[in-house]
Amino acid sequence: MARPSRSAAKKPRLRALPGRPAQPPAVLPDAEATLAYARSVLEAEARAILGVTERLGDDFLRAVQLVRDCRGQVIVTGMGKAGHIGQKLSATLASTGIRSVYLHPAEAVHGDLGRVGRGDVILALSNSGSTEELIRLLPSFKRMETPVIALTGDAKSPLGRGADVVLDIGAIAEACPMGLVPTASTAALHAIGDALAMTVLRSRPFGTEDYALLHPGGKLGRSVQRVFELMRTGNANPLVRDTSPLSAVVGVMTKTPGRPGAACVVDKAGKLVGIFTDGDLRRRVEAGLTDFTVPVRELMGKNPRCVTPETLVLAAATQMRELRVDQLPVVDVEGRAVGLLDVQDLLAAKFV
């Protein structure tokens, strides 16, 4: 029997996949209704946070003590949205002097538990308290003798029962049209984490200088920076004796590394008695006064404004702007010239 040609063979029909029924286009609410709903979201989250305040008690005090007295690291862990909140909490603790790292629960069961050791404290975040990845870690934490503080919405959940301390935010209705998206509950977790971190901070000796040490960059670091961190010292500090001729002063200003536009004039004890600047030199030359053998003590600006090494750089920068000067001598408690603050250094450090 002859075989049918390829072109004559019956081809299977392609059947359309079932699709969703056509939906009518959504009707956008008016502006006032949109704003009213947005306000209701904020109000729901605010109520959730305020509701947690009534739940603080002995367990919160125990949690503060455990975190404050932690000899190792505070290990923060959580999955999903609670995990993101946990990462922020860990960063807040670290920024305030508490050694802390974030541990991803799914990675922990595959070896990252090696980050945990005796002396550590665990902060475990889960609104439901039933997150499988967290529950699997509890026996390991128990064997490692690391106390667990649970931040959860259900104290009777597996996480709540397995923890040493429970910070219970309670059952919270989400600020979501479906009642599903973590919103009000994560706001409450975030808030109680901040309350814990700030209460621990308040109970420890940790001041602005400690905070600055951990925040050397950006506006925050600059706000607490001291003059001694920027001033020119050693061979970069242009010092001349008050008996030096103008020619020697110009030579020092020219040869000093960084070419500062001034020289600090000192007496034989090294105490600051004046300052001579590029502007002073230009004005003399413009006036036709070209005698470079004149002692600088006859030409210098006397009783110059100065700062100490411990002065805030922001305060020194403000003083320079108000005085309209480009340099400020730096003196110690005995009046000795120990450095020079130059506007170029302020520009490089983004103070001006």
XYZ file of C-alpha atoms in Angstrom, residues 2-349:
348
model
C 1.400 3.346 -1.006
C 2.366 5.590 1.819
C 0.738 9.052 1.722
C 3.032 11.894 0.860
C 4.214 14.207 3.642
C 2.133 17.051 2.265
C -0.978 14.906 2.171
C -0.564 13.594 5.740
C -3.140 14.943 8.188
C -1.612 17.557 10.457
C -2.706 17.747 14.073
C -4.739 20.767 14.944
C -3.328 23.181 17.486
C -5.825 23.854 20.227
C -5.925 27.196 21.914
C -4.961 27.128 25.569
C -7.707 28.146 27.934
C -7.253 31.735 29.032
C -8.683 33.973 31.643
C -12.010 35.503 30.809
C -11.748 39.055 29.606
C -11.888 41.491 32.494
C -13.495 44.877 32.176
C -10.980 47.692 32.508
C -10.497 48.795 36.085
C -12.103 52.058 37.012
C -9.622 54.374 38.694
C -11.001 55.973 41.858
C -11.085 59.705 42.115
C -8.246 61.609 43.744
C -9.952 62.075 47.108
C -10.775 58.377 47.403
C -7.175 57.478 46.533
C -5.786 59.793 49.183
C -8.310 58.557 51.732
C -7.211 54.970 51.161
C -3.510 55.902 51.413
C -4.246 57.612 54.729
C -6.046 54.501 55.958
C -2.890 52.445 55.256
C -0.792 54.812 57.341
C -3.387 54.828 60.115
C -3.476 51.026 60.158
C 0.308 50.839 60.486
C 0.300 53.533 63.176
C -2.330 51.595 65.161
C -0.254 48.432 64.827
C 2.829 50.149 66.245
C 0.906 51.801 69.081
C -0.689 48.458 69.909
C 2.753 46.958 70.508
C 3.516 49.544 73.210
C 0.915 47.925 75.458
C 2.623 44.535 75.103
C 6.036 45.554 76.421
C 6.890 43.982 79.743
C 9.261 41.588 81.462
C 10.157 39.742 78.251
C 11.264 43.008 76.674
C 13.480 43.758 79.690
C 15.017 40.270 79.413
C 15.662 40.828 75.712
C 17.398 44.133 76.434
C 19.634 42.456 79.002
C 20.530 39.564 76.686
C 21.480 41.869 73.809
C 23.334 44.365 76.031
C 25.361 41.644 77.775
C 26.027 39.580 74.630
C 29.663 38.409 74.672
C 29.663 37.381 71.022
C 27.505 38.591 68.166
C 23.808 39.284 67.873
C 22.682 37.018 65.037
C 19.530 38.324 63.342
C 17.555 35.944 61.145
C 14.258 35.887 59.272
C 12.717 34.965 55.910
C 11.007 37.109 53.321
C 9.772 40.520 54.441
C 10.656 39.729 58.054
C 14.168 38.946 56.844
C 14.453 42.381 55.250
C 13.347 43.953 58.525
C 15.927 41.770 60.278
C 18.722 43.003 58.021
C 17.888 46.579 58.909
C 17.772 45.705 62.634
C 21.182 44.037 62.404
C 22.584 47.123 60.652
C 21.138 49.387 63.350
C 22.722 47.309 66.112
C 26.090 47.301 64.347
C 25.984 51.060 63.810
C 25.490 51.584 67.548
C 28.385 49.426 68.671
C 26.723 46.001 69.021
C 28.484 43.347 66.927
C 25.777 41.914 64.699
C 25.362 39.951 61.473
C 22.350 38.824 59.475
C 21.965 35.062 58.931
C 19.748 33.843 56.090
C 17.765 30.844 57.422
C 17.833 28.916 54.134
C 21.612 29.305 53.868
C 22.052 28.507 57.549
C 20.834 24.917 57.127
C 23.455 24.437 54.398
C 26.501 25.456 56.408
C 26.117 29.099 57.353
C 25.309 27.980 60.902
C 29.080 28.071 61.247
C 28.655 31.825 61.771
C 26.969 31.110 65.106
C 28.888 30.293 68.279
C 28.506 30.111 72.024
C 28.141 33.542 73.519
C 25.969 34.733 70.627
C 22.336 35.793 70.921
C 19.722 35.050 68.258
C 17.021 37.495 67.176
C 14.526 35.531 65.063
C 11.790 37.446 63.199
C 8.607 35.827 61.910
C 5.123 37.288 62.086
C 3.450 33.875 61.863
C 6.060 32.150 64.013
C 5.724 29.121 61.727
C 8.357 29.866 59.101
C 9.733 26.431 58.283
C 13.311 27.572 57.639
C 13.475 29.194 61.079
C 11.870 26.312 62.940
C 14.486 23.920 61.519
C 17.222 26.026 63.134
C 15.855 25.933 66.680
C 17.350 22.527 67.666
C 20.777 23.681 66.450
C 20.532 26.909 68.412
C 19.609 24.865 71.477
C 22.637 22.588 71.073
C 24.889 25.628 70.626
C 23.461 27.100 73.840
C 22.625 30.375 72.095
C 19.520 32.038 73.566
C 16.775 32.855 71.074
C 14.679 36.014 71.200
C 11.612 35.653 68.997
C 9.938 38.703 67.441
C 6.599 37.297 66.352
C 2.868 37.847 66.148
C 2.013 34.531 67.790
C 3.607 33.614 71.119
C 2.074 30.113 70.925
C 3.586 29.357 67.519
C 6.448 26.865 67.080
C 8.928 29.751 67.103
C 7.361 31.288 70.192
C 7.399 27.956 72.057
C 10.990 27.251 71.062
C 12.376 30.666 72.001
C 13.852 31.702 75.338
C 12.253 35.156 75.157
C 9.241 36.220 73.096
C 8.499 39.772 71.975
C 4.893 39.334 70.897
C 3.428 42.007 68.602
C 0.063 40.245 68.579
C -2.283 39.441 65.715
C -2.284 42.410 63.347
C -4.637 43.038 60.427
C -2.627 43.929 57.347
C -3.173 47.281 55.618
C -3.884 45.585 52.312
C -7.080 45.257 50.216
C -6.682 41.467 50.332
C -5.472 41.362 53.934
C -2.423 39.387 52.793
C 0.517 41.650 51.945
C 2.831 42.134 54.979
C 2.414 45.819 55.805
C 1.104 46.649 59.271
C 2.764 43.540 60.737
C 6.184 44.416 59.273
C 5.772 47.994 60.498
C 5.234 46.609 64.001
C 8.221 44.246 63.717
C 10.348 47.131 62.497
C 9.226 49.343 65.369
C 9.789 46.819 68.153
C 13.235 46.067 66.693
C 14.088 49.760 66.818
C 12.724 50.002 70.364
C 14.983 47.121 71.393
C 18.070 48.574 69.695
C 17.563 52.090 71.074
C 16.851 50.846 74.610
C 20.037 48.804 74.514
C 21.922 51.862 73.233
C 20.555 53.990 76.078
C 21.765 51.421 78.638
C 25.379 51.390 77.382
C 28.259 53.887 77.484
C 28.165 54.934 73.841
C 28.451 58.606 72.865
C 28.755 60.786 69.797
C 32.489 60.137 69.429
C 31.888 56.371 69.435
C 29.146 56.861 66.863
C 31.438 58.999 64.707
C 34.106 56.302 64.798
C 31.650 53.905 63.159
C 30.394 56.497 60.642
C 33.495 58.079 59.086
C 31.829 58.754 55.746
C 29.258 61.233 54.514
C 27.626 64.169 56.234
C 27.326 62.304 59.525
C 31.034 61.614 59.764
C 31.916 65.171 58.848
C 29.606 66.573 61.522
C 31.780 65.183 64.317
C 35.207 65.406 62.708
C 37.864 67.334 64.665
C 40.480 69.780 63.410
C 43.391 67.487 64.331
C 42.146 65.034 61.682
C 42.604 67.588 58.857
C 45.217 70.108 60.001
C 48.678 70.287 58.449
C 51.427 69.267 60.843
C 55.151 68.523 60.864
C 56.977 69.712 57.750
C 53.607 70.646 56.213
C 53.053 73.225 58.954
C 54.696 76.508 57.786
C 56.371 77.961 60.892
C 58.692 80.980 60.925
C 60.331 82.907 63.750
C 59.150 86.454 64.374
C 62.727 87.628 63.768
C 62.884 86.115 60.257
C 63.200 88.482 57.284
C 60.379 88.588 54.764
C 62.552 86.767 52.215
C 62.823 83.746 54.530
C 59.076 83.780 55.173
C 58.319 83.740 51.437
C 60.791 80.878 51.057
C 59.016 78.825 53.749
C 55.604 79.472 52.206
C 56.948 78.406 48.805
C 58.834 75.290 49.883
C 56.353 73.885 52.417
C 54.568 70.792 51.008
C 51.096 71.711 49.779
C 52.147 75.329 49.202
C 49.985 76.872 51.961
C 49.073 80.481 51.413
C 50.275 81.551 54.847
C 52.986 81.141 57.466
C 52.439 80.947 61.224
C 54.768 83.322 63.067
C 56.044 82.087 66.454
C 58.315 83.372 69.201
C 61.356 81.528 70.549
C 59.064 79.365 72.750
C 57.063 78.251 69.708
C 53.982 80.232 70.726
C 51.882 81.781 68.003
C 52.306 85.556 67.774
C 51.044 86.302 64.272
C 50.319 85.161 60.730
C 51.592 86.319 57.340
C 49.608 85.467 54.208
C 49.892 85.617 50.420
C 47.431 88.487 50.538
C 49.726 90.441 52.839
C 52.601 89.899 50.400
C 50.581 90.991 47.328
C 49.385 94.142 49.024
C 52.998 95.130 49.892
C 54.207 94.548 46.349
C 51.252 96.487 44.889
C 52.159 99.368 47.215
C 55.759 99.304 45.941
C 57.153 97.993 49.251
C 59.727 95.521 47.997
C 62.182 95.448 50.880
C 62.462 91.754 51.729
C 64.873 92.283 54.611
C 62.186 93.624 56.943
C 61.536 91.298 59.923
C 58.167 89.603 59.625
C 57.101 90.768 63.106
C 56.711 94.255 61.593
C 54.477 93.001 58.789
C 52.447 90.130 60.232
C 48.858 90.173 61.315
C 48.926 90.188 65.098
C 46.593 88.293 67.452
C 45.244 86.067 64.670
C 42.096 84.028 65.169
C 42.964 80.392 65.800
C 41.433 77.049 66.772
C 42.477 74.052 68.852
C 43.007 70.507 67.593
C 39.768 69.415 69.310
C 37.622 72.066 67.632
C 34.912 70.634 65.375
C 35.889 71.107 61.739
C 32.387 72.393 61.008
C 32.877 75.146 63.598
C 36.300 76.009 62.166
C 34.860 76.138 58.635
C 32.114 78.477 59.820
C 34.716 80.734 61.445
C 36.762 80.851 58.242
C 33.696 81.844 56.204
C 32.730 84.576 58.657
C 36.294 85.969 58.809
C 36.770 85.509 55.045
C 40.151 83.867 55.528
C 41.670 80.805 53.873
C 43.831 79.613 56.794
C 43.477 79.222 60.545
C 46.444 78.511 62.837
C 45.946 75.632 65.251
C 47.327 76.028 68.782
C 47.528 73.764 71.835
C 46.468 74.693 75.366
C 49.766 76.553 75.905
C 49.393 78.609 72.733
C 52.035 76.742 70.716
C 51.426 76.584 66.964
C 50.882 72.882 66.294
C 49.186 73.007 62.898
C 47.465 74.937 60.133
C 43.952 74.428 58.785
C 43.776 75.376 55.105
C 40.653 75.948 53.038
C 42.004 73.547 50.400
C 41.833 70.743 52.954
C 38.236 71.691 53.765
C 37.369 71.599 50.061
C 38.966 68.164 49.660
C 36.976 66.857 52.640
